[in-house]
Amino acid sequence: MKALVYLGPAKKGLQERPKPQITAPTDAIVKITRTTICGTDLHILKGDVPSCQPGRILGHEGVGIVDEVGSAVTAFKRGDRVLISCISACGKCLYCRKLMYSHCTTGGWILGNKIDGTQAEFVRIPYADTSLYPIPEGADEEALVMLSDILPTGFECGVLNGKVQPGNTVAIVGAGPIGLAALLTAQFYAPAEIIMIDLDDNRLAVAKRFGAAAVVNSADGKAVEAVMKLTGGRGVDTAIEAVGIPATFELCEKIVAPGGVIANIGVHGTKVDLHLENLWDRNITITTRLVDTVSTPMLLNIARSGKIDPKLLITHRFTLERILDAYETFGRAADTKALKVIIEA
């Protein structure tokens, strides 16, 4: 089969690889129909994720058709259309019993990280019964790819951890796909105002269309002053960091109001300064999280009802044969105006 393989920092290639085989009774083999590229894949290519070693097939998102199941799989059979969760969960360990599937002792975020992933024609899914979701009849598969990772990530790590509440003021730093997913799902809780902060005017315009009350281009270094002006000098109740670099986390530290929450989503590959000299007396909560995908069934129902349209996040489409072009497009988002790319296998 064809697969996109990580070959070391800044190196990748489309290669021929053996089709995966069942290795445990709880496994399923899924024929990929559509997958995508995540910002986390770009972090891997930068060398920010040492757990992902050269030779790994990348990707942790996608939809497909069950090709084969292990003897212990009871919820799925050959031919079923399925949504692949970015998190593999055994359902039995201490962390799974706490609904912290991302820290499953034998699973978690392993697809495209510690085991081969979804940017291929086939993928092996461990713990299939608890790591796949049936695709409802008539559902749009492209839209559902957004439910593999970015929508639950934006919702769980940003909105839920950020304790977004009715009437609150929210700032989302980073208007990329994850930040926009947080913007879409924050509106479930009717905050009074959502402020989107980014360097890219195109993405800020998209954020406006998606429901942001105000946008701030931080390129001039005056984002803090702009947010304080918008909030009457108070700051925001929830600051969501959706980039993963020191400057954006430190911006969140400066704009959060007393009693507020800084909710980190971004994947950080270098250290960030925590300015306790400014925050020690401000009753601030700082949260971190890797998505657990506990919200996926709820998001499936909301997407099916039409309350949100995840397909709005898709800007480009490629075949698997052109996945290197897809990476080029996704990696140069400022020039290409890319949000999420769909790769059809």
mmCIF file of C-alpha atoms in Angstrom:
data_model
loop_
_atom_site.group_PDB
_atom_site.id
_atom_site.type_symbol
_atom_site.label_atom_id
_atom_site.label_comp_id
_atom_site.label_asym_id
_atom_site.label_seq_id
_atom_site.Cartn_x
_atom_site.Cartn_y
_atom_site.Cartn_z
ATOM 1 C CA MET A 1 0.000 0.000 0.000
ATOM 2 C CA LYS A 2 0.998 3.653 -0.328
ATOM 3 C CA ALA A 3 1.783 5.511 2.894
ATOM 4 C CA LEU A 4 3.269 8.844 3.995
ATOM 5 C CA VAL A 5 6.326 8.046 6.116
ATOM 6 C CA TYR A 6 8.234 10.251 8.574
ATOM 7 C CA LEU A 7 11.931 9.962 7.710
ATOM 8 C CA GLY A 8 13.396 12.242 10.377
ATOM 9 C CA PRO A 9 13.192 15.985 11.141
ATOM 10 C CA ALA A 10 12.052 17.898 8.032
ATOM 11 C CA LYS A 11 11.976 14.663 5.991
ATOM 12 C CA LYS A 12 9.018 12.653 4.719
ATOM 13 C CA GLY A 13 8.154 10.529 1.720
ATOM 14 C CA LEU A 14 5.334 8.624 0.024
ATOM 15 C CA GLN A 15 6.432 4.988 0.099
ATOM 16 C CA GLU A 16 5.181 1.479 -0.592
ATOM 17 C CA ARG A 17 4.555 -0.341 2.696
ATOM 18 C CA PRO A 18 3.061 -3.758 3.545
ATOM 19 C CA LYS A 19 -0.638 -3.752 4.321
ATOM 20 C CA PRO A 20 -1.073 -3.938 8.129
ATOM 21 C CA GLN A 21 -2.146 -7.201 9.733
ATOM 22 C CA ILE A 22 -4.243 -8.081 12.778
ATOM 23 C CA THR A 23 -1.822 -8.489 15.698
ATOM 24 C CA ALA A 24 -4.276 -8.681 18.631
ATOM 25 C CA PRO A 25 -7.845 -10.017 18.907
ATOM 26 C CA THR A 26 -9.104 -6.470 19.630
ATOM 27 C CA ASP A 27 -7.646 -5.008 16.397
ATOM 28 C CA ALA A 28 -9.416 -3.935 13.237
ATOM 29 C CA ILE A 29 -7.938 -3.150 9.840
ATOM 30 C CA VAL A 30 -9.616 -0.115 8.255
ATOM 31 C CA LYS A 31 -9.389 0.820 4.592
ATOM 32 C CA ILE A 32 -8.947 4.590 4.627
ATOM 33 C CA THR A 33 -11.288 6.578 2.424
ATOM 34 C CA ARG A 34 -10.399 10.068 3.694
ATOM 35 C CA THR A 35 -7.760 11.434 6.028
ATOM 36 C CA THR A 36 -6.166 14.810 6.741
ATOM 37 C CA ILE A 37 -3.060 16.550 8.063
ATOM 38 C CA CYS A 38 -2.869 17.958 11.595
ATOM 39 C CA GLY A 39 -0.701 20.708 13.001
ATOM 40 C CA THR A 40 0.711 18.001 15.259
ATOM 41 C CA ASP A 41 2.085 16.267 12.150
ATOM 42 C CA LEU A 42 4.000 19.471 11.425
ATOM 43 C CA HIS A 43 5.323 19.445 15.007
ATOM 44 C CA ILE A 44 6.562 15.878 14.415
ATOM 45 C CA LEU A 45 8.343 17.002 11.265
ATOM 46 C CA LYS A 46 10.014 19.790 13.252
ATOM 47 C CA GLY A 47 11.356 17.195 15.692
ATOM 48 C CA ASP A 48 9.114 18.405 18.548
ATOM 49 C CA VAL A 49 7.661 14.931 19.270
ATOM 50 C CA PRO A 50 10.530 12.561 20.164
ATOM 51 C CA SER A 51 8.153 9.630 20.747
ATOM 52 C CA CYS A 52 7.598 9.515 16.966
ATOM 53 C CA GLN A 53 10.593 7.800 15.410
ATOM 54 C CA PRO A 54 11.729 7.836 11.765
ATOM 55 C CA GLY A 55 10.009 5.151 9.702
ATOM 56 C CA ARG A 56 6.579 5.842 11.195
ATOM 57 C CA ILE A 57 3.514 6.269 8.967
ATOM 58 C CA LEU A 58 1.989 9.587 10.019
ATOM 59 C CA GLY A 59 -1.633 10.574 10.589
ATOM 60 C CA HIS A 60 -4.193 10.081 13.349
ATOM 61 C CA GLU A 61 -7.440 11.229 11.713
ATOM 62 C CA GLY A 62 -9.731 9.718 9.142
ATOM 63 C CA VAL A 63 -12.775 7.762 8.079
ATOM 64 C CA GLY A 64 -12.908 4.449 6.295
ATOM 65 C CA ILE A 65 -14.403 1.019 5.842
ATOM 66 C CA VAL A 66 -13.671 -1.942 8.111
ATOM 67 C CA ASP A 67 -11.666 -4.476 6.106
ATOM 68 C CA GLU A 68 -10.973 -7.077 8.785
ATOM 69 C CA VAL A 69 -11.625 -7.516 12.529
ATOM 70 C CA GLY A 70 -9.953 -9.518 15.268
ATOM 71 C CA SER A 71 -11.784 -12.315 17.041
ATOM 72 C CA ALA A 72 -12.600 -10.170 20.103
ATOM 73 C CA VAL A 73 -14.168 -7.261 18.168
ATOM 74 C CA THR A 74 -17.936 -7.297 18.661
ATOM 75 C CA ALA A 75 -19.124 -3.788 17.738
ATOM 76 C CA PHE A 76 -17.922 -3.752 14.127
ATOM 77 C CA LYS A 77 -17.754 -6.067 11.140
ATOM 78 C CA ARG A 78 -16.249 -6.067 7.661
ATOM 79 C CA GLY A 79 -17.889 -3.410 5.456
ATOM 80 C CA ASP A 80 -18.910 -1.037 8.275
ATOM 81 C CA ARG A 81 -18.197 2.648 7.649
ATOM 82 C CA VAL A 82 -16.329 4.101 10.620
ATOM 83 C CA LEU A 83 -14.882 7.274 12.095
ATOM 84 C CA ILE A 84 -11.387 6.754 13.507
ATOM 85 C CA SER A 85 -10.641 8.386 16.847
ATOM 86 C CA CYS A 86 -7.235 10.020 17.156
ATOM 87 C CA ILE A 87 -7.047 8.403 20.604
ATOM 88 C CA SER A 88 -6.923 4.626 21.102
ATOM 89 C CA ALA A 89 -8.580 3.492 24.343
ATOM 90 C CA CYS A 90 -8.519 0.044 25.937
ATOM 91 C CA GLY A 91 -11.532 1.016 28.065
ATOM 92 C CA LYS A 92 -10.273 -0.970 31.064
ATOM 93 C CA CYS A 93 -7.174 0.653 32.585
ATOM 94 C CA LEU A 94 -7.158 3.146 35.464
ATOM 95 C CA TYR A 95 -7.093 6.177 33.161
ATOM 96 C CA CYS A 96 -9.778 4.893 30.819
ATOM 97 C CA ARG A 97 -12.034 4.319 33.852
ATOM 98 C CA LYS A 98 -11.481 8.011 34.665
ATOM 99 C CA LEU A 99 -12.420 8.867 31.031
ATOM 100 C CA MET A 100 -8.834 10.041 30.476
ATOM 101 C CA TYR A 101 -8.471 7.994 27.308
ATOM 102 C CA SER A 102 -5.492 10.049 26.163
ATOM 103 C CA HIS A 103 -3.501 8.487 29.014
ATOM 104 C CA CYS A 104 -4.624 4.899 28.395
ATOM 105 C CA THR A 105 -1.715 2.783 29.617
ATOM 106 C CA THR A 106 -1.537 0.781 26.383
ATOM 107 C CA GLY A 107 -3.169 3.273 24.018
ATOM 108 C CA GLY A 108 -3.657 7.041 24.072
ATOM 109 C CA TRP A 109 -2.249 9.086 21.208
ATOM 110 C CA ILE A 110 -0.335 6.283 19.507
ATOM 111 C CA LEU A 111 -1.671 6.471 15.921
ATOM 112 C CA GLY A 112 0.874 8.188 13.718
ATOM 113 C CA ASN A 113 3.091 8.577 16.771
ATOM 114 C CA LYS A 114 4.078 5.268 18.362
ATOM 115 C CA ILE A 115 2.338 3.019 15.822
ATOM 116 C CA ASP A 116 1.623 3.502 12.119
ATOM 117 C CA GLY A 117 -1.132 5.978 11.342
ATOM 118 C CA THR A 118 -3.861 6.908 8.909
ATOM 119 C CA GLN A 119 -2.064 8.687 6.045
ATOM 120 C CA ALA A 120 -2.083 5.428 4.110
ATOM 121 C CA GLU A 121 -4.441 3.125 2.241
ATOM 122 C CA PHE A 122 -4.979 0.908 5.302
ATOM 123 C CA VAL A 123 -4.429 1.298 9.047
ATOM 124 C CA ARG A 124 -4.495 -1.070 12.019
ATOM 125 C CA ILE A 125 -6.710 0.243 14.823
ATOM 126 C CA PRO A 126 -6.042 -1.206 18.296
ATOM 127 C CA TYR A 127 -9.016 -1.602 20.657
ATOM 128 C CA ALA A 128 -11.410 -1.206 17.755
ATOM 129 C CA ASP A 129 -14.584 -1.495 19.838
ATOM 130 C CA THR A 130 -13.654 1.605 21.867
ATOM 131 C CA SER A 131 -11.574 3.511 19.291
ATOM 132 C CA LEU A 132 -13.948 3.563 16.296
ATOM 133 C CA TYR A 133 -17.401 5.102 15.856
ATOM 134 C CA PRO A 134 -20.064 3.991 13.378
ATOM 135 C CA ILE A 135 -20.801 6.582 10.696
ATOM 136 C CA PRO A 136 -24.525 7.427 10.650
ATOM 137 C CA GLU A 137 -26.407 6.710 7.433
ATOM 138 C CA GLY A 138 -26.240 9.660 5.060
ATOM 139 C CA ALA A 139 -23.508 11.486 6.993
ATOM 140 C CA ASP A 140 -20.946 13.541 5.094
ATOM 141 C CA GLU A 141 -17.633 11.684 5.444
ATOM 142 C CA GLU A 142 -15.532 14.777 4.742
ATOM 143 C CA ALA A 143 -17.218 16.644 7.578
ATOM 144 C CA LEU A 144 -16.736 13.711 9.943
ATOM 145 C CA VAL A 145 -12.956 13.714 9.411
ATOM 146 C CA MET A 146 -13.034 16.921 11.472
ATOM 147 C CA LEU A 147 -14.437 14.878 14.390
ATOM 148 C CA SER A 148 -11.408 12.563 14.525
ATOM 149 C CA ASP A 149 -9.363 15.209 16.313
ATOM 150 C CA ILE A 150 -9.767 18.952 15.858
ATOM 151 C CA LEU A 151 -13.376 19.421 16.985
ATOM 152 C CA PRO A 152 -13.059 17.323 20.162
ATOM 153 C CA THR A 153 -9.626 18.874 20.790
ATOM 154 C CA GLY A 154 -10.873 22.442 20.470
ATOM 155 C CA PHE A 155 -13.915 21.615 22.578
ATOM 156 C CA GLU A 156 -12.328 19.541 25.349
ATOM 157 C CA CYS A 157 -8.927 21.230 25.718
ATOM 158 C CA GLY A 158 -10.152 24.752 25.004
ATOM 159 C CA VAL A 159 -13.833 25.173 25.795
ATOM 160 C CA LEU A 160 -14.384 22.628 28.586
ATOM 161 C CA ASN A 161 -11.003 23.150 30.262
ATOM 162 C CA GLY A 162 -11.429 26.889 29.783
ATOM 163 C CA LYS A 163 -14.738 26.793 31.675
ATOM 164 C CA VAL A 164 -16.502 28.902 29.061
ATOM 165 C CA GLN A 165 -19.827 30.067 30.484
ATOM 166 C CA PRO A 166 -22.797 32.164 29.332
ATOM 167 C CA GLY A 167 -21.965 35.841 29.375
ATOM 168 C CA ASN A 168 -18.209 35.364 29.625
ATOM 169 C CA THR A 169 -15.577 36.975 27.451
ATOM 170 C CA VAL A 170 -13.288 34.560 25.620
ATOM 171 C CA ALA A 171 -10.078 35.168 23.674
ATOM 172 C CA ILE A 172 -8.697 32.484 21.364
ATOM 173 C CA VAL A 173 -5.062 33.020 20.439
ATOM 174 C CA GLY A 174 -4.505 31.313 17.096
ATOM 175 C CA ALA A 175 -7.077 31.208 14.284
ATOM 176 C CA GLY A 176 -5.827 27.994 12.718
ATOM 177 C CA PRO A 177 -8.037 24.901 12.464
ATOM 178 C CA ILE A 178 -7.847 24.089 16.204
ATOM 179 C CA GLY A 179 -8.563 27.665 17.219
ATOM 180 C CA LEU A 180 -11.493 27.816 14.809
ATOM 181 C CA ALA A 181 -12.782 24.505 16.202
ATOM 182 C CA ALA A 182 -12.680 26.068 19.668
ATOM 183 C CA LEU A 183 -14.530 29.093 18.278
ATOM 184 C CA LEU A 184 -17.299 26.932 16.787
ATOM 185 C CA THR A 185 -17.802 24.859 19.928
ATOM 186 C CA ALA A 186 -17.445 27.733 22.422
ATOM 187 C CA GLN A 187 -20.702 29.054 21.024
ATOM 188 C CA PHE A 188 -22.532 26.080 22.609
ATOM 189 C CA TYR A 189 -22.197 28.025 25.897
ATOM 190 C CA ALA A 190 -23.309 31.479 24.685
ATOM 191 C CA PRO A 191 -20.331 33.594 25.790
ATOM 192 C CA ALA A 192 -20.978 37.311 25.515
ATOM 193 C CA GLU A 193 -17.967 37.909 23.303
ATOM 194 C CA ILE A 194 -15.317 35.821 21.548
ATOM 195 C CA ILE A 195 -12.157 37.661 20.492
ATOM 196 C CA MET A 196 -9.910 35.951 17.927
ATOM 197 C CA ILE A 197 -6.204 36.834 17.792
ATOM 198 C CA ASP A 198 -3.867 35.891 14.946
ATOM 199 C CA LEU A 199 -1.226 37.250 12.565
ATOM 200 C CA ASP A 200 -3.179 36.302 9.419
ATOM 201 C CA ASP A 201 -5.938 38.601 8.188
ATOM 202 C CA ASN A 202 -7.434 35.823 6.049
ATOM 203 C CA ARG A 203 -7.871 33.545 9.050
ATOM 204 C CA LEU A 204 -9.275 36.407 11.088
ATOM 205 C CA ALA A 205 -11.841 37.032 8.348
ATOM 206 C CA VAL A 206 -12.800 33.352 8.533
ATOM 207 C CA ALA A 207 -13.130 33.685 12.310
ATOM 208 C CA LYS A 208 -15.512 36.599 11.823
ATOM 209 C CA ARG A 209 -17.662 34.448 9.537
ATOM 210 C CA PHE A 210 -17.580 31.639 12.118
ATOM 211 C CA GLY A 211 -18.947 33.869 14.873
ATOM 212 C CA ALA A 212 -16.096 35.876 16.456
ATOM 213 C CA ALA A 213 -17.378 39.180 17.819
ATOM 214 C CA ALA A 214 -14.005 40.873 17.371
ATOM 215 C CA VAL A 215 -10.662 40.072 15.768
ATOM 216 C CA VAL A 216 -7.180 41.348 16.584
ATOM 217 C CA ASN A 217 -4.168 41.130 14.281
ATOM 218 C CA SER A 218 -1.212 40.770 16.647
ATOM 219 C CA ALA A 219 1.468 41.530 14.047
ATOM 220 C CA ASP A 220 2.000 45.054 15.411
ATOM 221 C CA GLY A 221 2.789 43.785 18.921
ATOM 222 C CA LYS A 222 -0.188 45.638 20.402
ATOM 223 C CA ALA A 223 -2.596 42.732 20.914
ATOM 224 C CA VAL A 224 -2.648 43.182 24.706
ATOM 225 C CA GLU A 225 -3.662 46.835 24.390
ATOM 226 C CA ALA A 226 -6.345 45.916 21.833
ATOM 227 C CA VAL A 227 -7.857 43.224 24.062
ATOM 228 C CA MET A 228 -7.822 45.489 27.100
ATOM 229 C CA LYS A 229 -9.597 48.189 25.118
ATOM 230 C CA LEU A 230 -12.247 45.678 23.996
ATOM 231 C CA THR A 231 -12.793 44.489 27.588
ATOM 232 C CA GLY A 232 -12.761 47.842 29.359
ATOM 233 C CA GLY A 233 -9.321 47.171 30.822
ATOM 234 C CA ARG A 234 -10.408 43.986 32.609
ATOM 235 C CA GLY A 235 -9.099 41.216 30.355
ATOM 236 C CA VAL A 236 -10.875 38.012 29.356
ATOM 237 C CA ASP A 237 -12.478 35.329 31.493
ATOM 238 C CA THR A 238 -11.015 32.560 29.317
ATOM 239 C CA ALA A 239 -7.834 32.761 27.248
ATOM 240 C CA ILE A 240 -7.375 29.757 24.947
ATOM 241 C CA GLU A 241 -3.858 29.142 23.593
ATOM 242 C CA ALA A 242 -4.150 27.370 20.235
ATOM 243 C CA VAL A 243 -0.700 27.747 18.655
ATOM 244 C CA GLY A 244 1.975 26.135 20.817
ATOM 245 C CA ILE A 245 4.780 28.724 20.938
ATOM 246 C CA PRO A 246 6.076 30.812 23.867
ATOM 247 C CA ALA A 247 4.836 34.160 22.525
ATOM 248 C CA THR A 248 1.195 33.055 22.311
ATOM 249 C CA PHE A 249 1.132 31.478 25.776
ATOM 250 C CA GLU A 250 2.713 34.589 27.281
ATOM 251 C CA LEU A 251 0.084 36.678 25.491
ATOM 252 C CA CYS A 252 -2.597 34.627 27.256
ATOM 253 C CA GLU A 253 -0.897 35.384 30.585
ATOM 254 C CA LYS A 254 -1.169 39.105 29.867
ATOM 255 C CA ILE A 255 -4.811 39.227 28.754
ATOM 256 C CA VAL A 256 -6.498 36.927 31.280
ATOM 257 C CA ALA A 257 -8.669 38.703 33.858
ATOM 258 C CA PRO A 258 -8.470 38.089 37.622
ATOM 259 C CA GLY A 259 -10.259 34.818 38.363
ATOM 260 C CA GLY A 260 -9.890 33.712 34.757
ATOM 261 C CA VAL A 261 -8.647 30.555 33.070
ATOM 262 C CA ILE A 262 -5.789 29.996 30.627
ATOM 263 C CA ALA A 263 -6.588 26.829 28.661
ATOM 264 C CA ASN A 264 -3.642 25.468 26.706
ATOM 265 C CA ILE A 265 -4.306 23.493 23.524
ATOM 266 C CA GLY A 266 -1.063 24.069 21.626
ATOM 267 C CA VAL A 267 1.694 21.465 21.335
ATOM 268 C CA HIS A 268 4.753 23.100 22.907
ATOM 269 C CA GLY A 269 8.182 21.979 21.750
ATOM 270 C CA THR A 270 10.192 24.555 23.729
ATOM 271 C CA LYS A 271 9.959 25.974 27.233
ATOM 272 C CA VAL A 272 7.567 28.808 28.064
ATOM 273 C CA ASP A 273 8.057 31.362 30.837
ATOM 274 C CA LEU A 274 5.388 31.372 33.535
ATOM 275 C CA HIS A 275 5.245 34.910 34.908
ATOM 276 C CA LEU A 276 4.198 34.204 38.471
ATOM 277 C CA GLU A 277 5.541 37.620 39.447
ATOM 278 C CA ASN A 278 2.447 38.980 37.675
ATOM 279 C CA LEU A 279 -0.029 36.145 38.241
ATOM 280 C CA TRP A 280 0.580 34.970 41.817
ATOM 281 C CA ASP A 281 -2.270 37.061 43.294
ATOM 282 C CA ARG A 282 -4.761 36.979 40.396
ATOM 283 C CA ASN A 283 -6.674 33.739 41.132
ATOM 284 C CA ILE A 284 -5.726 32.347 37.726
ATOM 285 C CA THR A 285 -6.269 28.721 36.688
ATOM 286 C CA ILE A 286 -3.973 27.226 34.037
ATOM 287 C CA THR A 287 -5.105 23.995 32.379
ATOM 288 C CA THR A 288 -3.375 21.543 30.054
ATOM 289 C CA ARG A 289 -4.856 18.533 28.298
ATOM 290 C CA LEU A 290 -4.451 16.052 25.520
ATOM 291 C CA VAL A 291 -7.794 15.385 23.892
ATOM 292 C CA ASP A 292 -9.613 12.370 25.368
ATOM 293 C CA THR A 293 -12.357 12.237 22.684
ATOM 294 C CA VAL A 294 -15.016 11.645 25.346
ATOM 295 C CA SER A 295 -17.091 14.303 23.566
ATOM 296 C CA THR A 296 -17.030 12.585 20.153
ATOM 297 C CA PRO A 297 -20.499 10.925 20.443
ATOM 298 C CA MET A 298 -22.035 14.262 21.449
ATOM 299 C CA LEU A 299 -20.279 16.085 18.610
ATOM 300 C CA LEU A 300 -21.471 13.425 16.157
ATOM 301 C CA ASN A 301 -25.051 14.111 17.237
ATOM 302 C CA ILE A 302 -24.607 17.882 16.963
ATOM 303 C CA ALA A 303 -23.019 17.609 13.519
ATOM 304 C CA ARG A 304 -25.818 15.319 12.360
ATOM 305 C CA SER A 305 -28.418 17.820 13.602
ATOM 306 C CA GLY A 306 -26.825 20.612 11.584
ATOM 307 C CA LYS A 307 -26.109 22.815 14.626
ATOM 308 C CA ILE A 308 -22.508 23.093 13.460
ATOM 309 C CA ASP A 309 -20.987 22.407 10.063
ATOM 310 C CA PRO A 310 -17.476 20.935 10.446
ATOM 311 C CA LYS A 311 -17.058 21.028 6.652
ATOM 312 C CA LEU A 312 -16.568 24.790 6.904
ATOM 313 C CA LEU A 313 -13.018 24.046 8.050
ATOM 314 C CA ILE A 314 -12.071 22.274 4.784
ATOM 315 C CA THR A 315 -10.340 24.417 2.172
ATOM 316 C CA HIS A 316 -8.339 22.024 -0.042
ATOM 317 C CA ARG A 317 -8.655 18.466 -1.380
ATOM 318 C CA PHE A 318 -5.985 16.065 -2.642
ATOM 319 C CA THR A 319 -5.565 12.403 -3.503
ATOM 320 C CA LEU A 320 -3.140 10.264 -1.505
ATOM 321 C CA GLU A 321 -0.762 10.294 -4.480
ATOM 322 C CA ARG A 322 -0.490 14.078 -4.011
ATOM 323 C CA ILE A 323 -0.045 14.069 -0.226
ATOM 324 C CA LEU A 324 3.341 15.787 -0.500
ATOM 325 C CA ASP A 325 1.567 18.650 -2.287
ATOM 326 C CA ALA A 326 -1.011 18.598 0.509
ATOM 327 C CA TYR A 327 1.734 18.992 3.125
ATOM 328 C CA GLU A 328 3.254 21.850 1.131
ATOM 329 C CA THR A 329 -0.137 23.578 0.946
ATOM 330 C CA PHE A 330 -0.938 22.993 4.618
ATOM 331 C CA GLY A 331 2.518 24.049 5.772
ATOM 332 C CA ARG A 332 2.327 27.357 3.864
ATOM 333 C CA ALA A 333 -1.129 28.258 5.121
ATOM 334 C CA ALA A 334 -0.418 31.985 5.199
ATOM 335 C CA ASP A 335 0.182 31.920 1.448
ATOM 336 C CA THR A 336 -2.310 29.216 0.424
ATOM 337 C CA LYS A 337 -5.099 30.210 2.843
ATOM 338 C CA ALA A 338 -5.352 26.556 3.866
ATOM 339 C CA LEU A 339 -7.269 25.441 6.931
ATOM 340 C CA LYS A 340 -7.923 21.688 6.792
ATOM 341 C CA VAL A 341 -7.011 19.600 3.759
ATOM 342 C CA ILE A 342 -8.847 16.410 2.825
ATOM 343 C CA ILE A 343 -6.780 13.556 1.401
ATOM 344 C CA GLU A 344 -8.768 10.929 -0.440
ATOM 345 C CA ALA A 345 -7.273 7.464 -0.389
#
